[in-house]
Coordinates of C-alpha atoms in Angstrom, one line a residue:
X1 CA -26.6 -5.6 -18.2
X2 CA -27.6 -3.1 -21.0
X3 CA -24.6 -1.4 -22.6
X4 CA -26.1 1.9 -21.6
X5 CA -25.8 0.9 -17.9
X6 CA -22.1 -0.1 -18.1
X7 CA -19.6 2.3 -16.6
X8 CA -16.4 3.3 -18.3
X9 CA -13.4 3.9 -15.9
X10 CA -10.0 5.5 -16.6
X11 CA -7.8 4.0 -14.0
X12 CA -4.5 5.7 -13.1
X13 CA -2.9 3.2 -12.9
X14 CA -5.0 0.3 -13.9
X15 CA -2.9 -2.6 -15.1
X16 CA 0.4 -0.8 -16.0
X17 CA 2.0 -1.5 -12.6
X18 CA 1.5 -5.2 -12.8
X19 CA 5.3 -5.8 -12.1
X20 CA 5.0 -3.6 -9.0
X21 CA 2.2 -3.4 -6.5
X22 CA -0.5 -5.8 -7.8
X23 CA -3.3 -3.9 -5.9
X24 CA -4.7 -2.3 -9.1
X25 CA -4.9 -5.3 -11.3
X26 CA -6.4 -7.4 -8.5
X27 CA -9.0 -4.6 -7.9
X28 CA -10.0 -4.1 -11.6
X29 CA -9.8 -7.7 -12.9
X30 CA -13.3 -8.6 -11.5
X31 CA -15.0 -5.4 -12.6
X32 CA -15.9 -6.6 -16.2
X33 CA -18.4 -8.9 -14.7
X34 CA -19.8 -6.1 -12.6
X35 CA -20.7 -3.8 -15.5
X36 CA -17.5 -1.8 -15.6
X37 CA -15.1 -1.4 -18.5
X38 CA -11.7 -0.4 -17.1
X39 CA -9.2 1.4 -19.3
X40 CA -5.6 2.2 -18.5
X41 CA -5.3 6.0 -18.2
X42 CA -3.2 7.9 -20.7
X43 CA -3.3 11.6 -21.4
X44 CA -4.1 11.3 -25.1
X45 CA -6.9 8.7 -24.5
X46 CA -8.4 10.8 -21.7
X47 CA -8.5 13.9 -23.8
X48 CA -10.0 12.1 -26.8
X49 CA -12.6 10.0 -24.9
X50 CA -15.1 10.7 -22.2
X51 CA -15.2 8.4 -19.2
X52 CA -17.8 8.0 -16.4
X53 CA -15.1 7.7 -13.7
X54 CA -11.5 8.7 -13.4
X55 CA -10.0 6.7 -10.6
X56 CA -6.7 8.0 -9.2
X57 CA -4.1 6.1 -7.2
X58 CA -1.0 7.7 -5.8
X59 CA -1.2 11.2 -7.3
X60 CA 1.0 12.3 -4.5
X61 CA 4.1 12.1 -6.7
X62 CA 2.9 15.4 -8.1
X63 CA 3.0 16.9 -4.6
X64 CA 6.7 16.3 -4.2
X65 CA 9.1 19.2 -4.1
X66 CA 10.1 20.4 -7.5
X67 CA 10.7 23.9 -8.7
X68 CA 11.9 23.1 -12.2
X69 CA 9.8 23.7 -15.2
X70 CA 9.0 20.0 -15.8
X71 CA 7.6 19.6 -12.3
X72 CA 5.5 22.8 -12.6
X73 CA 4.2 21.7 -16.0
X74 CA 3.3 18.3 -14.6
X75 CA 1.2 19.8 -11.9
X76 CA -0.4 22.3 -14.3
X77 CA -1.3 19.5 -16.8
X78 CA -2.9 17.5 -13.9
X79 CA -5.0 20.5 -12.9
X80 CA -6.1 20.9 -16.6
X81 CA -7.2 17.3 -16.8
X82 CA -9.2 17.7 -13.6
X83 CA -11.0 20.7 -15.1
X84 CA -11.6 18.7 -18.3
X85 CA -13.1 15.9 -16.2
X86 CA -15.4 18.4 -14.5
X87 CA -16.6 19.8 -17.9
X88 CA -17.3 16.3 -19.1
X89 CA -19.1 15.4 -15.9
X90 CA -16.6 12.6 -15.2
X91 CA -16.6 11.5 -11.5
X92 CA -13.1 11.8 -10.1
X93 CA -12.3 9.3 -7.3
X94 CA -9.1 9.0 -5.3
X95 CA -8.1 5.9 -3.4
X96 CA -6.0 7.3 -0.5
X97 CA -3.4 4.6 -0.1
X98 CA -1.3 7.2 1.8
X99 CA -1.9 10.5 3.4
X100 CA 0.6 12.2 1.1
X101 CA 4.0 11.6 -0.5
X102 CA 6.4 10.2 2.2
X103 CA 9.2 12.5 0.9
X104 CA 7.3 15.7 0.6
X105 CA 9.9 18.4 1.2
X106 CA 7.8 21.5 0.6
X107 CA 4.8 21.7 3.0
X108 CA 3.3 24.8 1.4
X109 CA 3.4 23.2 -2.0
X110 CA 2.0 19.9 -0.8
X111 CA -0.8 21.7 1.1
X112 CA -1.7 23.6 -2.0
X113 CA -1.8 20.4 -4.1
X114 CA -4.0 18.5 -1.7
X115 CA -6.4 21.5 -1.3
X116 CA -6.7 21.9 -5.0
X117 CA -7.3 18.1 -5.5
X118 CA -10.1 18.1 -2.9
X119 CA -11.9 20.8 -4.9
X120 CA -12.1 18.5 -7.9
X121 CA -12.9 15.2 -6.2
X122 CA -16.3 13.6 -6.2
X123 CA -15.3 10.7 -3.9
X124 CA -12.5 9.3 -1.7
X125 CA -11.9 5.7 -1.0
X126 CA -10.0 5.0 2.2
X127 CA -8.6 1.5 3.1
X128 CA -9.5 1.9 6.8
X129 CA -11.6 4.2 9.0
X130 CA -8.5 5.2 10.9
X131 CA -6.7 6.3 7.7
X132 CA -9.8 8.3 6.7
X133 CA -9.9 10.1 10.1
X134 CA -6.2 10.9 9.7
X135 CA -6.7 12.3 6.2
X136 CA -9.6 14.5 7.3
X137 CA -7.5 15.7 10.3
X138 CA -4.5 16.5 8.2
X139 CA -6.5 18.0 5.3
X140 CA -9.9 19.4 6.6
X141 CA -11.0 20.2 3.1
X142 CA -11.6 16.5 2.6
X143 CA -14.3 16.3 5.2
X144 CA -16.9 17.6 2.6
X145 CA -15.9 15.0 0.0
X146 CA -18.1 11.9 -0.1
X147 CA -16.1 8.9 1.2
X148 CA -16.2 5.1 1.6
X149 CA -14.0 2.8 3.6
X150 CA -13.1 -0.3 1.5
X151 CA -10.3 -2.5 2.9
X152 CA -7.2 -3.6 1.1
X153 CA -7.5 -7.2 -0.2
X154 CA -5.2 -10.1 0.3
X155 CA -2.5 -11.3 -2.1
X156 CA -3.2 -15.0 -2.2
X157 CA -4.1 -14.9 -5.9
X158 CA -0.7 -13.4 -6.6
X159 CA 1.3 -15.6 -4.4
X160 CA -0.3 -18.9 -5.3
X161 CA 1.2 -21.9 -3.4
X162 CA 3.2 -20.7 -0.4
X163 CA 6.5 -22.6 0.1
X164 CA 6.8 -24.9 3.1
X165 CA 9.0 -23.1 5.7
X166 CA 11.8 -25.7 5.7
X167 CA 12.0 -25.6 1.9
X168 CA 12.0 -21.8 1.9
X169 CA 14.9 -21.8 4.4
X170 CA 16.8 -24.3 2.3
X171 CA 16.3 -22.3 -0.9
X172 CA 17.5 -19.1 0.9
X173 CA 20.5 -21.0 2.3
X174 CA 19.6 -20.5 5.9
X175 CA 20.1 -24.1 7.0
X176 CA 19.0 -25.2 10.5
X177 CA 18.5 -21.9 12.4
X178 CA 16.7 -20.5 15.3
X179 CA 13.9 -17.8 15.2
X180 CA 13.7 -16.0 11.8
X181 CA 12.4 -12.5 11.5
X182 CA 11.6 -10.9 8.2
X183 CA 11.0 -7.4 6.9
X184 CA 9.6 -6.9 3.4
X185 CA 8.6 -4.0 1.2
X186 CA 10.2 -0.9 -0.2
X187 CA 12.7 0.5 2.3
X188 CA 11.9 4.1 3.2
X189 CA 13.1 6.3 6.1
X190 CA 9.7 6.1 7.9
X191 CA 9.8 2.3 7.9
X192 CA 12.6 2.2 10.6
X193 CA 14.7 -0.5 9.0
X194 CA 18.0 0.7 10.7
X195 CA 16.2 0.6 14.0
X196 CA 15.1 -3.0 13.3
X197 CA 18.7 -3.9 12.5
X198 CA 20.0 -2.3 15.7
X199 CA 17.3 -4.0 17.8
X200 CA 18.2 -7.3 16.2
X201 CA 21.9 -6.7 16.8
X202 CA 21.1 -6.5 20.6
X203 CA 19.7 -10.0 20.6
X204 CA 22.1 -12.5 22.0
X205 CA 20.7 -15.6 20.2
X206 CA 23.3 -16.5 17.6
X207 CA 20.9 -18.9 15.9
X208 CA 18.4 -16.1 15.1
X209 CA 18.2 -14.7 11.6
X210 CA 16.9 -11.4 10.2
X211 CA 15.8 -11.3 6.5
X212 CA 15.3 -8.0 4.8
X213 CA 14.0 -7.8 1.2
X214 CA 13.1 -4.6 -0.6
X215 CA 14.2 -1.7 -2.8
X216 CA 15.8 1.4 -1.3
X217 CA 15.1 4.9 -2.7
X218 CA 17.8 6.8 -1.0
X219 CA 21.6 6.4 -1.2
X220 CA 22.3 7.5 2.4
X221 CA 19.6 5.1 3.8
X222 CA 20.9 2.3 1.6
X223 CA 24.5 2.8 2.9
X224 CA 23.3 2.8 6.5
X225 CA 21.3 -0.4 6.0
X226 CA 24.2 -2.2 4.2
X227 CA 26.7 -1.1 6.9
X228 CA 24.5 -2.4 9.7
X229 CA 23.8 -5.7 7.9
X230 CA 27.5 -6.3 7.2
X231 CA 28.2 -5.9 11.0
X232 CA 26.0 -8.8 11.8
X233 CA 26.5 -12.1 10.0
X234 CA 23.0 -13.3 11.1
X235 CA 21.4 -10.7 8.7
X236 CA 20.5 -11.7 5.2
X237 CA 19.9 -8.7 2.9
X238 CA 18.2 -8.6 -0.6
X239 CA 18.0 -5.0 -1.8
X240 CA 16.2 -4.1 -5.0
X241 CA 13.2 -5.3 -6.8
X242 CA 12.0 -8.8 -5.5
X243 CA 10.2 -11.3 -7.7
X244 CA 7.0 -12.8 -6.4
X245 CA 8.8 -16.1 -5.9
X246 CA 11.7 -14.5 -4.0
X247 CA 9.4 -12.5 -1.8
X248 CA 7.2 -15.5 -1.0
X249 CA 10.3 -17.5 0.0
X250 CA 11.5 -14.8 2.3
X251 CA 8.2 -14.5 4.1
X252 CA 7.6 -18.3 4.2
X253 CA 11.1 -18.8 5.8
X254 CA 10.2 -16.5 8.7
X255 CA 8.5 -17.1 12.0
X256 CA 7.2 -13.5 12.1
X257 CA 7.2 -10.4 9.9
X258 CA 8.1 -7.3 11.8
X259 CA 7.2 -3.9 10.4
X260 CA 8.4 -1.2 12.9
X261 CA 7.0 1.8 11.0
X262 CA 7.3 5.3 12.5
X263 CA 4.1 6.4 10.7
X264 CA 1.7 4.3 8.7
X265 CA -1.8 4.6 7.2
X266 CA -2.1 1.2 5.5
X267 CA 0.4 -1.6 4.9
X268 CA 0.4 -3.8 1.9
X269 CA 3.5 -5.6 3.4
X270 CA 1.4 -6.7 6.4
X271 CA -1.3 -8.1 4.1
X272 CA 1.3 -9.9 2.0
X273 CA 2.8 -11.6 5.1
X274 CA -0.7 -12.6 6.2
X275 CA -1.4 -13.9 2.7
X276 CA 1.6 -16.2 3.2
X277 CA 0.1 -17.3 6.6
X278 CA 2.8 -15.6 8.6
X279 CA 1.9 -13.5 11.7
X280 CA 2.9 -9.8 11.8
X281 CA 4.0 -7.4 14.4
X282 CA 3.1 -3.7 13.7
X283 CA 2.8 -0.5 15.6
X284 CA -0.6 0.6 16.9
X285 CA -0.9 3.2 14.2
X286 CA -3.1 3.9 11.2
X287 CA -5.2 0.9 10.2
X288 CA -3.2 -1.6 12.1
X289 CA -5.7 -1.9 14.9
X290 CA -8.5 -2.5 12.4
X291 CA -6.3 -5.1 10.7
X292 CA -6.0 -6.9 14.0
X293 CA -9.8 -6.8 14.4
X294 CA -10.3 -8.2 10.9
X295 CA -7.8 -11.0 11.1
X296 CA -7.6 -11.7 14.8
X297 CA -5.2 -11.5 17.8
X298 CA -3.4 -14.7 16.8
X299 CA -2.2 -13.2 13.6
X300 CA -1.6 -9.5 14.2
X301 CA 0.3 -8.2 17.2
X302 CA 0.4 -4.4 17.8
X303 CA 2.7 -2.6 20.1
X304 CA 2.5 0.9 21.6
X305 CA 5.4 3.4 21.8
X306 CA 8.8 3.2 20.2
X307 CA 10.3 0.1 18.6
X308 CA 12.9 -1.4 21.0
X309 CA 14.8 -4.7 21.4
X310 CA 12.2 -5.7 23.9
X311 CA 9.5 -5.2 21.4
X312 CA 11.4 -7.4 18.9
X313 CA 11.9 -10.1 21.6
X314 CA 8.2 -10.0 22.5
X315 CA 7.3 -10.4 18.8
X316 CA 9.4 -13.5 18.4
X317 CA 8.0 -15.1 21.6
X318 CA 4.5 -14.2 20.6
X319 CA 4.9 -15.7 17.1
X320 CA 6.5 -19.0 18.5
X321 CA 4.4 -19.6 21.5
X322 CA 0.9 -18.5 20.5
X323 CA -1.2 -21.2 19.0
X324 CA -2.8 -20.4 15.7
X325 CA -4.4 -22.2 12.7
X326 CA -2.3 -23.0 9.7
X327 CA -4.1 -20.5 7.5
X328 CA -4.8 -16.8 8.3
X329 CA -8.5 -16.0 8.1
X330 CA -8.6 -13.6 5.1
X331 CA -11.9 -14.6 3.5
X332 CA -13.4 -11.2 4.2
X333 CA -10.6 -9.6 2.1
X334 CA -11.3 -11.2 -1.2
X335 CA -11.0 -9.0 -4.3
X336 CA -14.4 -9.9 -5.8
X337 CA -16.2 -8.3 -2.8
X338 CA -13.8 -5.4 -2.7
X339 CA -14.4 -4.7 -6.4
X340 CA -18.2 -4.9 -5.8
X341 CA -18.0 -2.4 -3.0
X342 CA -15.9 -0.1 -5.2
X343 CA -18.3 -0.3 -8.1
X344 CA -21.2 0.3 -5.7
X345 CA -19.5 3.5 -4.6
X346 CA -19.0 4.6 -8.2
X347 CA -22.7 4.3 -8.8
X348 CA -23.7 6.2 -5.6
X349 CA -21.9 9.4 -6.8
X350 CA -23.7 11.9 -9.0
X351 CA -21.8 13.2 -12.0
X352 CA -20.3 16.6 -11.1
X353 CA -21.9 19.8 -12.1
X354 CA -19.7 21.8 -14.6
X355 CA -18.9 24.7 -12.3
X356 CA -15.1 25.1 -12.6

């Protein structure tokens, strides 16, 4: 490919979050071979250098409530950078991992932020058709922004070799136990972890185990989770950042990963579990129905309505009794193909006209 045909992309973030969610580095790593040079976004670099594309992930942190001068300055600086991108005819693309910040406390402020962002966007990438429909229903201004559905990829390249279940249980000190349920990922109010703990407490099987691994962002929620876990010796709790090795052992030790979210657009935790070849039970919300279609009924169980002890019991029975292959069929979610679809979307978008 000629140098003139290569695209330069400022990714926010690109590789800087390699110790957190690996989505970005998995997405961008193949792009060099696709004619794209990806650079980590920094304000000084963005001001000094022109890029063809500015690819945003999780800008919703700027939409959170905050009346202090630093929060105001952060939002003002972001708007200034968006205007600079327009003057330089840099295409601005947002991957809508979520529909907004999960802890937005000021609806008016958040609505203003999302409306202003839509005015500067040249494209939106959604991880599912359902999530795109939700976005456009919540924020009608996005209906006029060019969009593309590109699914979330699997995590097999990060996980590597998945531990054998018996070995994972030995490493975690579980011993010879009955059914094992796991919940992984950052613990937030909308993820319903206290309800999962209460549903598990109602199960009479004393050989059952519940494994919960993830960081908590709220003191009150953490206190509630810890209190409920202490009340049931069958619960094993690992709060805080989890290494790749620890997380893989937690999932591998389980029979099923249960994610009883109250609201969800997309779930990296569900894909992580499937990447470890463990079935998942999720609500029939957001992209979960599409995930079931992609991976199959043997691997993704969805439930309607509220999460109850009966839903948990059904999940365990489904995971133990349904026959499935030893490996989840995730070939269609490889990062090479996802990167290629993303680059193709970059190239379909015309550079913006300097009008703002």
